[in-house]
Amino acid sequence: GAGVSQSPSNKVTEKGKDVELRCDPISGHTALYWYRQSLGQGLEFLIYFQGNSAPDKSGLPSDRFSAERTGGSVSTLTIQRTQQEDSAVYLCASSLRGGPSYEQYFGPGTRLTVT
Amino acid sequence: QQQVKQSPQSLIVQKGGISIINCAYENTAFDYFPWYQQFPGKGPALLIAIRPDVSEKKEGRFTISFNKSAKQFSLHIMDSQPGDSATYFCAVLGGSSGDKLTFGTGTRLAVRP
């Protein structure tokens, strides 16, 4: 079956521009996660959606970052006024439910380069 | 505060050898300890995971050893193959961190033919 898909696979943007990254989770998965992978910081959690509950935004590094999940499926991560330190691979994951009993399946990521 | 410390940063092993990667954690409330494997250009994929109620879990050539009192867990890859060459991440989940994974810094494994 189809896994987690992300688009675009690569994005190059100029400093100060806004970008939107898209995640299509596995059908039927109620939990969706965004992580960021960078050379200096490793893999770090950004935000977590579980069903209709309020999202856990505790990992967002600044108020320039936001995410939404429409209809309990597709999610968009938006970065406003991008900075060079935002350059990283942004990974989306989904799981059937939240919690340790359910494996998180990762997408291939979007590589963001801010010039 | 780094919640998960992973070592070594990189590892070179000969084909057929044993690869060992270690992780140490701080919070005793964590209750799920997975290892992820990542190939270049791909997202991480779950390799094997363990709960704190057992000390060892084996799946094929991959084994997790878990030491609750020492707050350490390790990944052993037996009969390492060139196809195992990848980056490996340990992670923890649970406690105050809820459902989000906290990852170690990664180990780049190269298995030489």
PDB file of N, CA and C in Angstrom, chain A residues 10-97:
ATOM      1  N   ASN A  10      12.264  18.518  -2.905  1.00  0.00           N
ATOM      2  CA  ASN A  10      13.294  19.523  -2.706  1.00  0.00           C
ATOM      3  C   ASN A  10      12.699  20.911  -2.886  1.00  0.00           C
ATOM      4  N   LYS A  11      13.153  21.849  -2.057  1.00  0.00           N
ATOM      5  CA  LYS A  11      12.675  23.211  -2.172  1.00  0.00           C
ATOM      6  C   LYS A  11      13.832  24.152  -1.883  1.00  0.00           C
ATOM      7  N   VAL A  12      14.104  25.033  -2.839  1.00  0.00           N
ATOM      8  CA  VAL A  12      15.105  26.065  -2.635  1.00  0.00           C
ATOM      9  C   VAL A  12      14.371  27.400  -2.597  1.00  0.00           C
ATOM     10  N   THR A  13      14.618  28.172  -1.570  1.00  0.00           N
ATOM     11  CA  THR A  13      13.940  29.438  -1.438  1.00  0.00           C
ATOM     12  C   THR A  13      14.911  30.507  -0.972  1.00  0.00           C
ATOM     13  N   GLU A  14      14.534  31.741  -1.219  1.00  0.00           N
ATOM     14  CA  GLU A  14      15.365  32.852  -0.773  1.00  0.00           C
ATOM     15  C   GLU A  14      15.014  33.227   0.663  1.00  0.00           C
ATOM     16  N   LYS A  15      15.997  33.668   1.371  1.00  0.00           N
ATOM     17  CA  LYS A  15      15.787  34.144   2.734  1.00  0.00           C
ATOM     18  C   LYS A  15      14.674  35.187   2.768  1.00  0.00           C
ATOM     19  N   GLY A  16      13.758  35.013   3.719  1.00  0.00           N
ATOM     20  CA  GLY A  16      12.660  35.959   3.870  1.00  0.00           C
ATOM     21  C   GLY A  16      11.362  35.528   3.213  1.00  0.00           C
ATOM     22  N   LYS A  17      11.442  34.533   2.320  1.00  0.00           N
ATOM     23  CA  LYS A  17      10.239  34.036   1.665  1.00  0.00           C
ATOM     24  C   LYS A  17       9.508  33.032   2.570  1.00  0.00           C
ATOM     25  N   ASP A  18       8.231  32.846   2.289  1.00  0.00           N
ATOM     26  CA  ASP A  18       7.437  31.826   2.997  1.00  0.00           C
ATOM     27  C   ASP A  18       7.438  30.529   2.181  1.00  0.00           C
ATOM     28  N   VAL A  19       7.395  29.396   2.880  1.00  0.00           N
ATOM     29  CA  VAL A  19       7.308  28.115   2.190  1.00  0.00           C
ATOM     30  C   VAL A  19       6.235  27.243   2.835  1.00  0.00           C
ATOM     31  N   GLU A  20       5.657  26.364   2.024  1.00  0.00           N
ATOM     32  CA  GLU A  20       4.686  25.397   2.516  1.00  0.00           C
ATOM     33  C   GLU A  20       5.139  24.003   2.118  1.00  0.00           C
ATOM     34  N   LEU A  21       5.150  23.120   3.094  1.00  0.00           N
ATOM     35  CA  LEU A  21       5.544  21.741   2.864  1.00  0.00           C
ATOM     36  C   LEU A  21       4.325  20.860   3.143  1.00  0.00           C
ATOM     37  N   ARG A  22       4.134  19.855   2.281  1.00  0.00           N
ATOM     38  CA  ARG A  22       2.909  19.063   2.374  1.00  0.00           C
ATOM     39  C   ARG A  22       3.210  17.623   2.777  1.00  0.00           C
ATOM     40  N   CYS A  23       2.311  17.062   3.561  1.00  0.00           N
ATOM     41  CA  CYS A  23       2.430  15.666   3.973  1.00  0.00           C
ATOM     42  C   CYS A  23       1.100  14.958   3.759  1.00  0.00           C
ATOM     43  N   ASP A  24       1.143  13.824   3.057  1.00  0.00           N
ATOM     44  CA  ASP A  24      -0.019  12.952   2.915  1.00  0.00           C
ATOM     45  C   ASP A  24       0.237  11.695   3.736  1.00  0.00           C
ATOM     46  N   PRO A  25      -0.456  11.527   4.851  1.00  0.00           N
ATOM     47  CA  PRO A  25      -0.186  10.370   5.699  1.00  0.00           C
ATOM     48  C   PRO A  25      -0.795   9.101   5.104  1.00  0.00           C
ATOM     49  N   ILE A  26      -0.492   7.992   5.717  1.00  0.00           N
ATOM     50  CA  ILE A  26      -1.104   6.727   5.328  1.00  0.00           C
ATOM     51  C   ILE A  26      -2.592   6.806   5.644  1.00  0.00           C
ATOM     52  N   SER A  27      -3.398   6.347   4.706  1.00  0.00           N
ATOM     53  CA  SER A  27      -4.842   6.414   4.878  1.00  0.00           C
ATOM     54  C   SER A  27      -5.281   5.694   6.159  1.00  0.00           C
ATOM     55  N   GLY A  28      -6.105   6.371   6.947  1.00  0.00           N
ATOM     56  CA  GLY A  28      -6.613   5.763   8.172  1.00  0.00           C
ATOM     57  C   GLY A  28      -5.777   6.048   9.400  1.00  0.00           C
ATOM     58  N   HIS A  29      -4.593   6.609   9.211  1.00  0.00           N
ATOM     59  CA  HIS A  29      -3.753   6.943  10.362  1.00  0.00           C
ATOM     60  C   HIS A  29      -4.263   8.234  10.991  1.00  0.00           C
ATOM     61  N   THR A  30      -4.486   8.156  12.310  1.00  0.00           N
ATOM     62  CA  THR A  30      -5.039   9.330  12.988  1.00  0.00           C
ATOM     63  C   THR A  30      -3.954  10.233  13.559  1.00  0.00           C
ATOM     64  N   ALA A  31      -2.763   9.706  13.732  1.00  0.00           N
ATOM     65  CA  ALA A  31      -1.674  10.503  14.311  1.00  0.00           C
ATOM     66  C   ALA A  31      -0.700  10.926  13.215  1.00  0.00           C
ATOM     67  N   LEU A  32      -0.294  12.188  13.271  1.00  0.00           N
ATOM     68  CA  LEU A  32       0.636  12.724  12.274  1.00  0.00           C
ATOM     69  C   LEU A  32       1.680  13.569  12.985  1.00  0.00           C
ATOM     70  N   TYR A  33       2.920  13.410  12.603  1.00  0.00           N
ATOM     71  CA  TYR A  33       4.048  14.070  13.262  1.00  0.00           C
ATOM     72  C   TYR A  33       4.903  14.791  12.208  1.00  0.00           C
ATOM     73  N   TRP A  34       5.472  15.892  12.601  1.00  0.00           N
ATOM     74  CA  TRP A  34       6.511  16.553  11.813  1.00  0.00           C
ATOM     75  C   TRP A  34       7.801  16.554  12.637  1.00  0.00           C
ATOM     76  N   TYR A  35       8.886  16.181  11.967  1.00  0.00           N
ATOM     77  CA  TYR A  35      10.218  16.230  12.559  1.00  0.00           C
ATOM     78  C   TYR A  35      11.133  16.990  11.598  1.00  0.00           C
ATOM     79  N   ARG A  36      12.237  17.473  12.134  1.00  0.00           N
ATOM     80  CA  ARG A  36      13.229  18.159  11.308  1.00  0.00           C
ATOM     81  C   ARG A  36      14.573  17.473  11.512  1.00  0.00           C
ATOM     82  N   GLN A  37      15.277  17.276  10.407  1.00  0.00           N
ATOM     83  CA  GLN A  37      16.589  16.636  10.480  1.00  0.00           C
ATOM     84  C   GLN A  37      17.631  17.580   9.894  1.00  0.00           C
ATOM     85  N   SER A  38      18.557  17.992  10.726  1.00  0.00           N
ATOM     86  CA  SER A  38      19.614  18.882  10.264  1.00  0.00           C
ATOM     87  C   SER A  38      20.941  18.399  10.818  1.00  0.00           C
ATOM     88  N   LEU A  39      22.022  18.845  10.177  1.00  0.00           N
ATOM     89  CA  LEU A  39      23.349  18.373  10.564  1.00  0.00           C
ATOM     90  C   LEU A  39      23.683  18.765  11.996  1.00  0.00           C
ATOM     91  N   GLY A  40      23.307  19.942  12.365  1.00  0.00           N
ATOM     92  CA  GLY A  40      23.692  20.406  13.686  1.00  0.00           C
ATOM     93  C   GLY A  40      22.797  19.919  14.803  1.00  0.00           C
ATOM     94  N   GLN A  41      21.547  19.626  14.501  1.00  0.00           N
ATOM     95  CA  GLN A  41      20.562  19.313  15.549  1.00  0.00           C
ATOM     96  C   GLN A  41      20.044  17.889  15.487  1.00  0.00           C
ATOM     97  N   GLY A  42      20.456  17.106  14.528  1.00  0.00           N
ATOM     98  CA  GLY A  42      19.943  15.748  14.438  1.00  0.00           C
ATOM     99  C   GLY A  42      18.464  15.755  14.078  1.00  0.00           C
ATOM    100  N   LEU A  43      17.767  14.746  14.561  1.00  0.00           N
ATOM    101  CA  LEU A  43      16.327  14.596  14.306  1.00  0.00           C
ATOM    102  C   LEU A  43      15.564  15.182  15.484  1.00  0.00           C
ATOM    103  N   GLU A  44      14.754  16.198  15.231  1.00  0.00           N
ATOM    104  CA  GLU A  44      14.029  16.812  16.335  1.00  0.00           C
ATOM    105  C   GLU A  44      12.541  16.945  16.022  1.00  0.00           C
ATOM    106  N   PHE A  45      11.758  16.733  17.042  1.00  0.00           N
ATOM    107  CA  PHE A  45      10.302  16.812  16.951  1.00  0.00           C
ATOM    108  C   PHE A  45       9.862  18.253  16.761  1.00  0.00           C
ATOM    109  N   LEU A  46       8.848  18.455  15.922  1.00  0.00           N
ATOM    110  CA  LEU A  46       8.290  19.789  15.710  1.00  0.00           C
ATOM    111  C   LEU A  46       6.860  19.880  16.237  1.00  0.00           C
ATOM    112  N   ILE A  47       5.954  19.043  15.708  1.00  0.00           N
ATOM    113  CA  ILE A  47       4.539  19.161  16.049  1.00  0.00           C
ATOM    114  C   ILE A  47       3.857  17.819  15.841  1.00  0.00           C
ATOM    115  N   TYR A  48       2.770  17.596  16.577  1.00  0.00           N
ATOM    116  CA  TYR A  48       2.075  16.307  16.576  1.00  0.00           C
ATOM    117  C   TYR A  48       0.572  16.542  16.564  1.00  0.00           C
ATOM    118  N   PHE A  49      -0.126  15.878  15.648  1.00  0.00           N
ATOM    119  CA  PHE A  49      -1.583  15.912  15.576  1.00  0.00           C
ATOM    120  C   PHE A  49      -2.121  14.521  15.929  1.00  0.00           C
ATOM    121  N   GLN A  50      -3.121  14.474  16.767  1.00  0.00           N
ATOM    122  CA  GLN A  50      -3.769  13.207  17.088  1.00  0.00           C
ATOM    123  C   GLN A  50      -5.278  13.420  17.016  1.00  0.00           C
ATOM    124  N   GLY A  51      -5.900  12.844  16.000  1.00  0.00           N
ATOM    125  CA  GLY A  51      -7.332  12.945  15.841  1.00  0.00           C
ATOM    126  C   GLY A  51      -7.803  14.392  15.868  1.00  0.00           C
ATOM    127  N   ASN A  52      -8.816  14.633  16.663  1.00  0.00           N
ATOM    128  CA  ASN A  52      -9.384  15.975  16.767  1.00  0.00           C
ATOM    129  C   ASN A  52      -8.840  16.760  17.955  1.00  0.00           C
ATOM    130  N   SER A  53      -7.851  16.201  18.640  1.00  0.00           N
ATOM    131  CA  SER A  53      -7.272  16.887  19.794  1.00  0.00           C
ATOM    132  C   SER A  53      -6.433  18.076  19.344  1.00  0.00           C
ATOM    133  N   ALA A  54      -6.240  19.009  20.279  1.00  0.00           N
ATOM    134  CA  ALA A  54      -5.369  20.143  19.990  1.00  0.00           C
ATOM    135  C   ALA A  54      -3.962  19.634  19.719  1.00  0.00           C
ATOM    136  N   PRO A  55      -3.284  20.149  18.707  1.00  0.00           N
ATOM    137  CA  PRO A  55      -1.944  19.654  18.389  1.00  0.00           C
ATOM    138  C   PRO A  55      -0.932  19.985  19.474  1.00  0.00           C
ATOM    139  N   ASP A  56       0.067  19.126  19.599  1.00  0.00           N
ATOM    140  CA  ASP A  56       1.207  19.371  20.492  1.00  0.00           C
ATOM    141  C   ASP A  56       2.240  20.154  19.696  1.00  0.00           C
ATOM    142  N   LYS A  57       2.356  21.438  19.978  1.00  0.00           N
ATOM    143  CA  LYS A  57       3.243  22.319  19.228  1.00  0.00           C
ATOM    144  C   LYS A  57       4.561  22.582  19.951  1.00  0.00           C
ATOM    145  N   SER A  58       4.837  21.781  20.956  1.00  0.00           N
ATOM    146  CA  SER A  58       5.952  22.094  21.852  1.00  0.00           C
ATOM    147  C   SER A  58       7.315  22.107  21.181  1.00  0.00           C
ATOM    148  N   GLY A  59       7.445  21.492  20.004  1.00  0.00           N
ATOM    149  CA  GLY A  59       8.743  21.431  19.342  1.00  0.00           C
ATOM    150  C   GLY A  59       8.979  22.521  18.309  1.00  0.00           C
ATOM    151  N   LEU A  60       7.979  23.335  18.032  1.00  0.00           N
ATOM    152  CA  LEU A  60       8.157  24.383  17.021  1.00  0.00           C
ATOM    153  C   LEU A  60       9.204  25.378  17.511  1.00  0.00           C
ATOM    154  N   PRO A  61      10.233  25.654  16.700  1.00  0.00           N
ATOM    155  CA  PRO A  61      11.351  26.482  17.181  1.00  0.00           C
ATOM    156  C   PRO A  61      11.045  27.968  17.288  1.00  0.00           C
ATOM    157  N   SER A  62      10.074  28.451  16.556  1.00  0.00           N
ATOM    158  CA  SER A  62       9.720  29.876  16.650  1.00  0.00           C
ATOM    159  C   SER A  62       8.316  30.069  16.116  1.00  0.00           C
ATOM    160  N   ASP A  63       7.776  31.276  16.299  1.00  0.00           N
ATOM    161  CA  ASP A  63       6.418  31.540  15.817  1.00  0.00           C
ATOM    162  C   ASP A  63       6.369  31.704  14.299  1.00  0.00           C
ATOM    163  N   ARG A  64       7.503  31.570  13.640  1.00  0.00           N
ATOM    164  CA  ARG A  64       7.481  31.581  12.169  1.00  0.00           C
ATOM    165  C   ARG A  64       7.002  30.237  11.623  1.00  0.00           C
ATOM    166  N   PHE A  65       6.999  29.236  12.487  1.00  0.00           N
ATOM    167  CA  PHE A  65       6.593  27.893  12.090  1.00  0.00           C
ATOM    168  C   PHE A  65       5.147  27.639  12.519  1.00  0.00           C
ATOM    169  N   SER A  66       4.362  27.069  11.620  1.00  0.00           N
ATOM    170  CA  SER A  66       3.002  26.680  11.958  1.00  0.00           C
ATOM    171  C   SER A  66       2.633  25.476  11.107  1.00  0.00           C
ATOM    172  N   ALA A  67       1.630  24.761  11.548  1.00  0.00           N
ATOM    173  CA  ALA A  67       1.168  23.607  10.784  1.00  0.00           C
ATOM    174  C   ALA A  67      -0.314  23.445  10.991  1.00  0.00           C
ATOM    175  N   GLU A  68      -0.952  22.886  10.002  1.00  0.00           N
ATOM    176  CA  GLU A  68      -2.359  22.549  10.120  1.00  0.00           C
ATOM    177  C   GLU A  68      -2.592  21.187   9.486  1.00  0.00           C
ATOM    178  N   ARG A  69      -3.690  20.608   9.930  1.00  0.00           N
ATOM    179  CA  ARG A  69      -4.085  19.316   9.374  1.00  0.00           C
ATOM    180  C   ARG A  69      -5.555  19.410   9.027  1.00  0.00           C
ATOM    181  N   THR A  70      -5.851  19.316   7.756  1.00  0.00           N
ATOM    182  CA  THR A  70      -7.213  19.506   7.289  1.00  0.00           C
ATOM    183  C   THR A  70      -7.930  18.163   7.150  1.00  0.00           C
ATOM    184  N   GLY A  71      -9.148  18.109   7.680  1.00  0.00           N
ATOM    185  CA  GLY A  71      -9.965  16.919   7.534  1.00  0.00           C
ATOM    186  C   GLY A  71      -9.351  15.673   8.135  1.00  0.00           C
ATOM    187  N   GLY A  72      -8.457  15.856   9.067  1.00  0.00           N
ATOM    188  CA  GLY A  72      -7.814  14.715   9.716  1.00  0.00           C
ATOM    189  C   GLY A  72      -6.897  13.930   8.810  1.00  0.00           C
ATOM    190  N   SER A  73      -6.497  14.522   7.678  1.00  0.00           N
ATOM    191  CA  SER A  73      -5.641  13.793   6.748  1.00  0.00           C
ATOM    192  C   SER A  73      -4.402  14.609   6.408  1.00  0.00           C
ATOM    193  N   VAL A  74      -4.429  15.295   5.281  1.00  0.00           N
ATOM    194  CA  VAL A  74      -3.268  16.031   4.784  1.00  0.00           C
ATOM    195  C   VAL A  74      -2.847  17.116   5.771  1.00  0.00           C
ATOM    196  N   SER A  75      -1.528  17.278   5.880  1.00  0.00           N
ATOM    197  CA  SER A  75      -0.990  18.325   6.744  1.00  0.00           C
ATOM    198  C   SER A  75      -0.056  19.226   5.947  1.00  0.00           C
ATOM    199  N   THR A  76      -0.052  20.502   6.325  1.00  0.00           N
ATOM    200  CA  THR A  76       0.854  21.469   5.710  1.00  0.00           C
ATOM    201  C   THR A  76       1.668  22.138   6.803  1.00  0.00           C
ATOM    202  N   LEU A  77       2.973  22.134   6.630  1.00  0.00           N
ATOM    203  CA  LEU A  77       3.880  22.856   7.527  1.00  0.00           C
ATOM    204  C   LEU A  77       4.287  24.134   6.814  1.00  0.00           C
ATOM    205  N   THR A  78       4.055  25.266   7.455  1.00  0.00           N
ATOM    206  CA  THR A  78       4.380  26.562   6.861  1.00  0.00           C
ATOM    207  C   THR A  78       5.497  27.219   7.645  1.00  0.00           C
ATOM    208  N   ILE A  79       6.481  27.705   6.924  1.00  0.00           N
ATOM    209  CA  ILE A  79       7.561  28.473   7.534  1.00  0.00           C
ATOM    210  C   ILE A  79       7.520  29.869   6.915  1.00  0.00           C
ATOM    211  N   GLN A  80       7.310  30.854   7.748  1.00  0.00           N
ATOM    212  CA  GLN A  80       7.259  32.242   7.271  1.00  0.00           C
ATOM    213  C   GLN A  80       8.631  32.900   7.421  1.00  0.00           C
ATOM    214  N   ARG A  81       8.898  33.804   6.510  1.00  0.00           N
ATOM    215  CA  ARG A  81      10.144  34.602   6.577  1.00  0.00           C
ATOM    216  C   ARG A  81      11.336  33.698   6.828  1.00  0.00           C
ATOM    217  N   THR A  82      11.546  32.770   5.920  1.00  0.00           N
ATOM    218  CA  THR A  82      12.577  31.751   6.123  1.00  0.00           C
ATOM    219  C   THR A  82      13.951  32.356   6.389  1.00  0.00           C
ATOM    220  N   GLN A  83      14.708  31.641   7.220  1.00  0.00           N
ATOM    221  CA  GLN A  83      16.073  32.010   7.560  1.00  0.00           C
ATOM    222  C   GLN A  83      17.007  30.874   7.138  1.00  0.00           C
ATOM    223  N   GLN A  84      18.284  31.167   7.019  1.00  0.00           N
ATOM    224  CA  GLN A  84      19.232  30.142   6.581  1.00  0.00           C
ATOM    225  C   GLN A  84      19.282  28.974   7.550  1.00  0.00           C
ATOM    226  N   GLU A  85      19.073  29.240   8.824  1.00  0.00           N
ATOM    227  CA  GLU A  85      19.103  28.151   9.794  1.00  0.00           C
ATOM    228  C   GLU A  85      17.899  27.221   9.682  1.00  0.00           C
ATOM    229  N   ASP A  86      16.921  27.590   8.846  1.00  0.00           N
ATOM    230  CA  ASP A  86      15.779  26.703   8.614  1.00  0.00           C
ATOM    231  C   ASP A  86      16.122  25.608   7.614  1.00  0.00           C
ATOM    232  N   SER A  87      17.250  25.718   6.946  1.00  0.00           N
ATOM    233  CA  SER A  87      17.664  24.697   5.978  1.00  0.00           C
ATOM    234  C   SER A  87      17.809  23.363   6.682  1.00  0.00           C
ATOM    235  N   ALA A  88      17.096  22.366   6.190  1.00  0.00           N
ATOM    236  CA  ALA A  88      17.059  21.050   6.830  1.00  0.00           C
ATOM    237  C   ALA A  88      16.184  20.136   5.975  1.00  0.00           C
ATOM    238  N   VAL A  89      16.113  18.878   6.388  1.00  0.00           N
ATOM    239  CA  VAL A  89      15.139  17.959   5.810  1.00  0.00           C
ATOM    240  C   VAL A  89      13.960  17.881   6.769  1.00  0.00           C
ATOM    241  N   TYR A  90      12.782  18.137   6.263  1.00  0.00           N
ATOM    242  CA  TYR A  90      11.572  18.108   7.078  1.00  0.00           C
ATOM    243  C   TYR A  90      10.856  16.788   6.817  1.00  0.00           C
ATOM    244  N   LEU A  91      10.713  16.017   7.870  1.00  0.00           N
ATOM    245  CA  LEU A  91      10.151  14.676   7.778  1.00  0.00           C
ATOM    246  C   LEU A  91       8.760  14.634   8.397  1.00  0.00           C
ATOM    247  N   CYS A  92       7.878  13.947   7.746  1.00  0.00           N
ATOM    248  CA  CYS A  92       6.541  13.722   8.266  1.00  0.00           C
ATOM    249  C   CYS A  92       6.408  12.239   8.583  1.00  0.00           C
ATOM    250  N   ALA A  93       5.693  11.918   9.628  1.00  0.00           N
ATOM    251  CA  ALA A  93       5.423  10.530   9.988  1.00  0.00           C
ATOM    252  C   ALA A  93       3.963  10.398  10.378  1.00  0.00           C
ATOM    253  N   SER A  94       3.408   9.207  10.198  1.00  0.00           N
ATOM    254  CA  SER A  94       2.048   8.968  10.663  1.00  0.00           C
ATOM    255  C   SER A  94       1.992   7.617  11.357  1.00  0.00           C
ATOM    256  N   SER A  95       1.030   7.463  12.221  1.00  0.00           N
ATOM    257  CA  SER A  95       0.808   6.182  12.876  1.00  0.00           C
ATOM    258  C   SER A  95      -0.694   5.969  13.041  1.00  0.00           C
ATOM    259  N   LEU A  96      -1.066   4.727  13.212  1.00  0.00           N
ATOM    260  CA  LEU A  96      -2.482   4.383  13.299  1.00  0.00           C
ATOM    261  C   LEU A  96      -3.153   5.148  14.431  1.00  0.00           C
ATOM    262  N   ARG A  97      -2.458   5.163  15.570  1.00  0.00           N
ATOM    263  CA  ARG A  97      -2.883   5.936  16.737  1.00  0.00           C
ATOM    264  C   ARG A  97      -1.640   6.572  17.328  1.00  0.00           C
TER     265      ARG A  97
END
